[in-house]
CSV table of C-alpha atoms and ligand atoms in Angstrom, one decimal:
chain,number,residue,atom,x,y,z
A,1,UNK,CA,-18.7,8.6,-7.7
A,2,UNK,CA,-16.5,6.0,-5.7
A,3,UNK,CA,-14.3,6.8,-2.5
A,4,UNK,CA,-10.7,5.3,-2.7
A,5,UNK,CA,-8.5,5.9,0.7
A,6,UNK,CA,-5.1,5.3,-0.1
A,7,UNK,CA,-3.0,5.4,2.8
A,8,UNK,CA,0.4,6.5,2.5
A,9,UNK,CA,0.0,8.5,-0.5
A,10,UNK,CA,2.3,11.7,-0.6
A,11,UNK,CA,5.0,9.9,-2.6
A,12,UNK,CA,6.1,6.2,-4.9
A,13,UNK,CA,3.4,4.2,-5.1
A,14,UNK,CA,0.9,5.6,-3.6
A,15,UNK,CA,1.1,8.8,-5.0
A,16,UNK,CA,0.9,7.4,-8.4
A,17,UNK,CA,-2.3,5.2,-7.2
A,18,UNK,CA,-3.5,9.0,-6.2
A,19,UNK,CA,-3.0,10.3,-9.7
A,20,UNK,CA,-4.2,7.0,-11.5
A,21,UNK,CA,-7.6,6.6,-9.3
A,22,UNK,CA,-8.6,10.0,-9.6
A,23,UNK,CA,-7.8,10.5,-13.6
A,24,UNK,CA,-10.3,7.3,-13.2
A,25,UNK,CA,-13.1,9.6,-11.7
A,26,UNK,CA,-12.5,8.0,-8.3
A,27,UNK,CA,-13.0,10.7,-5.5
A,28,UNK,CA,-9.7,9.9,-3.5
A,29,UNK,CA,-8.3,10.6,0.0
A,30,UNK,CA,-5.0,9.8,1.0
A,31,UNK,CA,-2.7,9.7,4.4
A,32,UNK,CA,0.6,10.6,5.0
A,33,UNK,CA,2.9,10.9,7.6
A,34,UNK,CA,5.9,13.8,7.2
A,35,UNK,CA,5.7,14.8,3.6
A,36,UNK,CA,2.4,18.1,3.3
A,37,UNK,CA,4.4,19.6,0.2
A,38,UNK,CA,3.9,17.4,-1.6
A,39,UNK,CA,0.6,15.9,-0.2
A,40,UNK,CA,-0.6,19.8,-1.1
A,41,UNK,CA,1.0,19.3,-4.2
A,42,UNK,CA,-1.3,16.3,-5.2
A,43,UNK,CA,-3.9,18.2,-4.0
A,44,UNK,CA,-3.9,21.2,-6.4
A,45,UNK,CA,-4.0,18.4,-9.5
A,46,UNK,CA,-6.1,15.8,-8.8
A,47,UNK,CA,-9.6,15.5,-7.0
A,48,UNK,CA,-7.8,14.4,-4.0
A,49,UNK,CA,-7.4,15.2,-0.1
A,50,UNK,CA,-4.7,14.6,1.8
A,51,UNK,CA,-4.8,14.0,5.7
A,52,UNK,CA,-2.0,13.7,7.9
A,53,UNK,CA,-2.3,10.6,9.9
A,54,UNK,CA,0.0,8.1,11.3
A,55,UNK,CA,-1.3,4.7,9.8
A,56,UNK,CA,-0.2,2.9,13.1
A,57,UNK,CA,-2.6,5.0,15.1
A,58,UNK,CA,-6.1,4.1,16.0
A,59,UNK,CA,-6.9,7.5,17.4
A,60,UNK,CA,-5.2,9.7,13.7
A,61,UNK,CA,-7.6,7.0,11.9
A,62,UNK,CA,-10.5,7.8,13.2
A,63,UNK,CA,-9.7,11.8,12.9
A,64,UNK,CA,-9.7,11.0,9.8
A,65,UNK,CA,-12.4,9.0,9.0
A,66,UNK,CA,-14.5,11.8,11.1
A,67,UNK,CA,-12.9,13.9,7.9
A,68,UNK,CA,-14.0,11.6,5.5
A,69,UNK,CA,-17.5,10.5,6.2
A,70,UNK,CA,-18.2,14.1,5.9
A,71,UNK,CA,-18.1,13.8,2.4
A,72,UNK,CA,-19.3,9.7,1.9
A,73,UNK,CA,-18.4,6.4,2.9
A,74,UNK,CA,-15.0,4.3,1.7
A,75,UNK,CA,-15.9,1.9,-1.5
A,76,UNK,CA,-11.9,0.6,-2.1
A,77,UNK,CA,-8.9,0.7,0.5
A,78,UNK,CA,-5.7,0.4,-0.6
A,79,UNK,CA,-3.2,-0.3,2.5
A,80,UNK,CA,0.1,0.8,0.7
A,81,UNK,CA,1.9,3.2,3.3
A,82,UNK,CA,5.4,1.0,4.4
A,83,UNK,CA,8.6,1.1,5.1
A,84,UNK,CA,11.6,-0.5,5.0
A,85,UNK,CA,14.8,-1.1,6.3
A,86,UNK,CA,18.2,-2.7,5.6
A,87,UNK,CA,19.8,-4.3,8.4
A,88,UNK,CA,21.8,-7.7,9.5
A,89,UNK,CA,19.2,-9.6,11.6
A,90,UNK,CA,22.0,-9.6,14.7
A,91,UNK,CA,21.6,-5.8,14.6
A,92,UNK,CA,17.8,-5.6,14.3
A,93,UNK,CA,16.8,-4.0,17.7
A,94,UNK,CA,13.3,-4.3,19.3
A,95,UNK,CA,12.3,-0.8,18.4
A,96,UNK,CA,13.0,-1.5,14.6
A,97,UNK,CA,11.1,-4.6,14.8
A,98,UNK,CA,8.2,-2.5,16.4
A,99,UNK,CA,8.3,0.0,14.4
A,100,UNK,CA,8.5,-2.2,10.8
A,101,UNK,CA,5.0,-4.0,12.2
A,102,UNK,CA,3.6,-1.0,13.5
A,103,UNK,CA,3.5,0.8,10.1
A,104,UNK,CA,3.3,-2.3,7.7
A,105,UNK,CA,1.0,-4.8,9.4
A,106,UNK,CA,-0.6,-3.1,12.5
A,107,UNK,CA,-1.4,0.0,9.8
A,108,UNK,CA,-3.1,-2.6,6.9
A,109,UNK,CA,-5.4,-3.7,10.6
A,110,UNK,CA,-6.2,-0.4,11.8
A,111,UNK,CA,-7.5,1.1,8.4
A,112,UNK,CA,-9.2,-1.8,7.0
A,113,UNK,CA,-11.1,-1.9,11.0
A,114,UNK,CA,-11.5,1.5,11.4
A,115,UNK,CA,-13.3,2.0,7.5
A,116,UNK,CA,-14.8,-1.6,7.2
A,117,UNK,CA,-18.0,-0.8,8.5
A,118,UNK,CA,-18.5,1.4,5.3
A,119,UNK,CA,-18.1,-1.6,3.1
A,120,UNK,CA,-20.4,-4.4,5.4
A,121,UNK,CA,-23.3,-1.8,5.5
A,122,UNK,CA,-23.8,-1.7,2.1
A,123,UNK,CA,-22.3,-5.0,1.6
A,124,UNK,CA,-19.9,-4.2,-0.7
A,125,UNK,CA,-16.4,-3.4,-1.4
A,126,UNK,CA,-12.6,-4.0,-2.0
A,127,UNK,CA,-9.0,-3.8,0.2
A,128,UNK,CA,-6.5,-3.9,-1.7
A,129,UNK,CA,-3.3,-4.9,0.4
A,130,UNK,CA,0.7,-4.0,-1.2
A,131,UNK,CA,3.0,-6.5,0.2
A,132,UNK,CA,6.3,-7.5,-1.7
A,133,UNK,CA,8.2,-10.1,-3.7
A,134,UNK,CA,10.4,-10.1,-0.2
A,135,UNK,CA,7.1,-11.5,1.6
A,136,UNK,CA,6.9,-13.9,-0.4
A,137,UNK,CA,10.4,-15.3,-0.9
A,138,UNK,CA,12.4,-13.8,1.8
A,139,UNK,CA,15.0,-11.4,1.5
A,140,UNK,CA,18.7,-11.2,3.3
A,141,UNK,CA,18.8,-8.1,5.5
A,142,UNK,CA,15.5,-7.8,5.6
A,143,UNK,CA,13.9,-9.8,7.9
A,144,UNK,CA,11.7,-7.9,9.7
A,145,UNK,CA,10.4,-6.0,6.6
A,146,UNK,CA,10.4,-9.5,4.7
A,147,UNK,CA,8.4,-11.2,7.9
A,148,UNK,CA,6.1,-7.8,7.8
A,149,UNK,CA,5.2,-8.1,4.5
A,150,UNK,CA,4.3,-12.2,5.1
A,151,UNK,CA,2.2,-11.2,7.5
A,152,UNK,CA,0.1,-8.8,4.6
A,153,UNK,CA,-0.6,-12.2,2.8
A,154,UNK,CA,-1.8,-13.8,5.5
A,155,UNK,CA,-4.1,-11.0,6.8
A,156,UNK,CA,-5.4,-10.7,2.5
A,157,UNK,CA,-5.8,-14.5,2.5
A,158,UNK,CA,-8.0,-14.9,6.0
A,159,UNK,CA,-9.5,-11.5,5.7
A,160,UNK,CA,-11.0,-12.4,2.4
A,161,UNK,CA,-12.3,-15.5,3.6
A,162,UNK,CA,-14.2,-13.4,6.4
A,163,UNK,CA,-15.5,-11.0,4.1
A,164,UNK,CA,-16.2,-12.6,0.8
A,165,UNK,CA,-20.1,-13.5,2.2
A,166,UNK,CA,-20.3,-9.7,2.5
A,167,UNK,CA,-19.4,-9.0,-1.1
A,168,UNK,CA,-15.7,-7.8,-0.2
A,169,UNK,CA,-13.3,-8.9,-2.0
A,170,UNK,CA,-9.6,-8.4,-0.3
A,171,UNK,CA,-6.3,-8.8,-2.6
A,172,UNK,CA,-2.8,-8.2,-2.4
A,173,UNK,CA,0.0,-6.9,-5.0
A,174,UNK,CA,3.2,-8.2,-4.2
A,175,UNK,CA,5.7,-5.6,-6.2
A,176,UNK,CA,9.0,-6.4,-7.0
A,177,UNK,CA,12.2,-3.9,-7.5
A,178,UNK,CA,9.7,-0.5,-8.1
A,179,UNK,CA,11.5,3.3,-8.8
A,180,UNK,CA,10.6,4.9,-5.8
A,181,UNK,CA,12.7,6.8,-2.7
A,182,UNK,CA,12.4,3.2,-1.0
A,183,UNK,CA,14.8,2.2,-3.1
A,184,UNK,CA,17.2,5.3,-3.4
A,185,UNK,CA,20.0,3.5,-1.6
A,186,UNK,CA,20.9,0.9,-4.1
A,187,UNK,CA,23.3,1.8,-6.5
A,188,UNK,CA,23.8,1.6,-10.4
A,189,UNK,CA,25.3,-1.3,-10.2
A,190,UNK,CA,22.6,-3.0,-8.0
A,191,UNK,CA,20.0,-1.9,-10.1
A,192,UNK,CA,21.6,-3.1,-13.3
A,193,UNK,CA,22.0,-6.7,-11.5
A,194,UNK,CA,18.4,-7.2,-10.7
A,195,UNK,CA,17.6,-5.8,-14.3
A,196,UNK,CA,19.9,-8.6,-15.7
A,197,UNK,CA,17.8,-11.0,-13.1
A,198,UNK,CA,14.5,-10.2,-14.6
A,199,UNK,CA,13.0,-11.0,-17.7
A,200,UNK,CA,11.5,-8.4,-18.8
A,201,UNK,CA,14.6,-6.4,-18.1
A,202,UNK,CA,13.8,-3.2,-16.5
A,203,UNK,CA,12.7,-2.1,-12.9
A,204,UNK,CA,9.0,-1.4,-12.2
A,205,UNK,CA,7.4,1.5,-12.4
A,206,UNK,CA,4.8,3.4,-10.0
A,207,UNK,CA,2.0,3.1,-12.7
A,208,UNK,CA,2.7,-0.8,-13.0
A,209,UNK,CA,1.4,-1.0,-9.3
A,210,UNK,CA,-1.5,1.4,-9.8
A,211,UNK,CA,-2.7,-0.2,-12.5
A,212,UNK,CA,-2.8,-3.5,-11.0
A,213,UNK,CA,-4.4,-2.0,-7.9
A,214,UNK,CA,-7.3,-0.3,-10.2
A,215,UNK,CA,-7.8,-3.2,-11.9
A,216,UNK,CA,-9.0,-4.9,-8.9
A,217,UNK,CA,-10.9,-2.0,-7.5
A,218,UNK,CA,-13.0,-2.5,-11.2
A,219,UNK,CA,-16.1,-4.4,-11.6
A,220,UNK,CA,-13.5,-6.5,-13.7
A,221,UNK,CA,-12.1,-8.1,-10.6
A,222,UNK,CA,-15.5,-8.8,-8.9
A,223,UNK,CA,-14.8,-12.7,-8.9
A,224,UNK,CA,-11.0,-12.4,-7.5
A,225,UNK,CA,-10.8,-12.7,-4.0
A,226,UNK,CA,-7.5,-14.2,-1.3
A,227,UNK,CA,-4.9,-13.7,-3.8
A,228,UNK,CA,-1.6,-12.4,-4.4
A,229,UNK,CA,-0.7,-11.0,-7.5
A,230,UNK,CA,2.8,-10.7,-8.5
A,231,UNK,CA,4.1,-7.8,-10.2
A,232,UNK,CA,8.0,-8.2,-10.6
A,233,UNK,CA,8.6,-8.3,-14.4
A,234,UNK,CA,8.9,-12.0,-14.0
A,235,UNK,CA,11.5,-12.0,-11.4
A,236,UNK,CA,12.9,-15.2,-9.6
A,237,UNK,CA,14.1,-14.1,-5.9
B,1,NDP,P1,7.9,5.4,-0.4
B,1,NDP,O1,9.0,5.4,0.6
B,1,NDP,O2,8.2,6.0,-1.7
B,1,NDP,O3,6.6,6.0,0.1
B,1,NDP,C1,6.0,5.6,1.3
B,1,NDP,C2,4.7,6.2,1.6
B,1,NDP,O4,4.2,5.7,2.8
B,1,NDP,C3,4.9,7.7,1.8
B,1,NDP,O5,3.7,8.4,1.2
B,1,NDP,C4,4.9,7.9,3.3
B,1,NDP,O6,4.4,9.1,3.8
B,1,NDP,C5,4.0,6.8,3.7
B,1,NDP,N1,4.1,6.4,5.1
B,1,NDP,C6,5.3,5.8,5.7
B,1,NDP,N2,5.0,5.7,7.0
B,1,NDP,C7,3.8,6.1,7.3
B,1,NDP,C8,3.0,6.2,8.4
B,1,NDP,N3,3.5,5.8,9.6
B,1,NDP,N4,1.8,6.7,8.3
B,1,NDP,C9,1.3,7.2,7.1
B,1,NDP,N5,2.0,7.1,6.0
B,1,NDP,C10,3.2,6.6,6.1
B,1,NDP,O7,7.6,3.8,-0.6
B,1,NDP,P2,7.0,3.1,-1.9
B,1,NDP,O8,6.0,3.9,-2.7
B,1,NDP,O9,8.2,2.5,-2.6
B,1,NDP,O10,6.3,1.9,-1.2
B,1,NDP,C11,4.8,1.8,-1.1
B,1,NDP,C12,4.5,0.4,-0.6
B,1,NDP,O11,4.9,-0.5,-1.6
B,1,NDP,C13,5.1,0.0,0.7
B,1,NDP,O12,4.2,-0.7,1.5
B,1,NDP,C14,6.3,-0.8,0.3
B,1,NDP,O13,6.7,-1.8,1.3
B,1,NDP,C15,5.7,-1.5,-0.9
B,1,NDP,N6,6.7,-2.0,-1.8
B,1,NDP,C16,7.6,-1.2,-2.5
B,1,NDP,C17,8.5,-1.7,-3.3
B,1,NDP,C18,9.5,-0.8,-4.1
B,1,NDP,O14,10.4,-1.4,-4.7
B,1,NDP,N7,9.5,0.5,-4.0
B,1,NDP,C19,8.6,-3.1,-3.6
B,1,NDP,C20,7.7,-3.9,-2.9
B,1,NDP,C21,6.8,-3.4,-2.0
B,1,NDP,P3,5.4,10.4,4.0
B,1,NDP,O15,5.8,10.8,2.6
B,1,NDP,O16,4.6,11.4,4.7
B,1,NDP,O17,6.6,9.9,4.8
């Protein structure tokens, strides 16, 4: 049986990747940060355990790797705890600029360093990265979460160049406009315009993400390495 960690797990996204990799007969452990009801929750259904660790922290990673390799060693990462934030650049302070890199970028480093030495000693592997259509094309009012999740390409695209000798392959899913508490501030009427702007006219779903992200942890994916994939419905930002 495979070990997935999924960090960021308890809710959106990575919850569903929770739910998807273990109906897959993954073994799966999952971080979180605030939310134990519901990380309990995910618990009682699906062969998965939750651990409450700040993804920006070196020392809550490697309490919980201490957790983990009690049971086996990490086959497939998936760095997908974020957050975001809406804010004119003037007014973007240096503690929300911290804080955006600290959970999005430094918490992709930390993870992937902290488990990577499960994946090089048996020289095999996968990291599977979840940036967003706003790293890729930029998006008003959010710099620092748009610059944050540029940042998760570059780290995919260098990282895989490192690893691929070792037999790790290292992707990232770039997500457009997903249903998830991330996006419970925009309103009707913004969500009906960025349905009208994409093609396939609805928002994404959890399990459009999930998907994607256990199709590269397959032996399907074994020859995909340094790449983004776009999952947006055919958005053009
Ligand atoms: P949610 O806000 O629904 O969930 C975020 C998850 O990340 C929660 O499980 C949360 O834990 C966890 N998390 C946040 N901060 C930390 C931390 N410091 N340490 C550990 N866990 C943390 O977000 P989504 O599911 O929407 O987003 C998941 C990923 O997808 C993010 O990287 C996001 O940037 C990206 N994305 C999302 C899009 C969308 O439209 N929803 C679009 C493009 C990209 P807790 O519950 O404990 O707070």
């Amino acid at each position: 049986m495979k070990n997935v960690l999924i960090t960021g797990g308890s809710r959106g996204i990575g919850a569903e990747c929770v739910r998807v990799f273990s109906e897959a007969g993954f073994r799966v452990f999952f971080t979180y940060k605030n939310s134990g009801e519901e990380a309990r929750e995910l618990e009682k259904n699906f062969r998965a355990r939750g651990i409450k660790c700040d993804v920006s922290s070196f020392k809550d990673t490697e309490a919980a790797a201490e957790i983990i390799h009690k049971t086996g060693e990490i086959d497939v990462i998936i760095n997908n705890a974020g957050i975001s934030q809406i804010k004119m650049f003037q007014d973007i302070t240096e503690a929300d600029w911290d804080r955006m890199f600290d959970v999005n970028v430094k918490g992709m480093f930390v993870t992937s360093r902290v488990f990577l030495g499960d994946m090089l000693r048996r020289k095999s592997g996968r990291i599977i990265n979840i940036s967003s259509m706003w790293g890729e094309n930029g998006g008003s009012c959010e710099v620092h979460y748009s610059a944050s999740k540029a940042a998760v390409i570059g780290f995919t695209k260098a990282l895989a160049k490192e690893l691929g000798p070792s037999g790790i392959t290292v992707n990232c899913i770039s997500p457009g406009v997903i249903h998830t508490d991330m996006n419970s501030h925009l309103s009707d009427e913004d969500m009906n315009a960025l349905i009208y702007e994409t093609p396939l006219e609805r928002i994404g779903n959890v399990r459009d993400i999930a998907d994607t992200a256990l199709f590269l942890a397959s032996d399907k994916a074994g020859f995909i390495t340094g790449t983004d994939i776009p999952v947006n419905g055919g958005i053009i930002m």
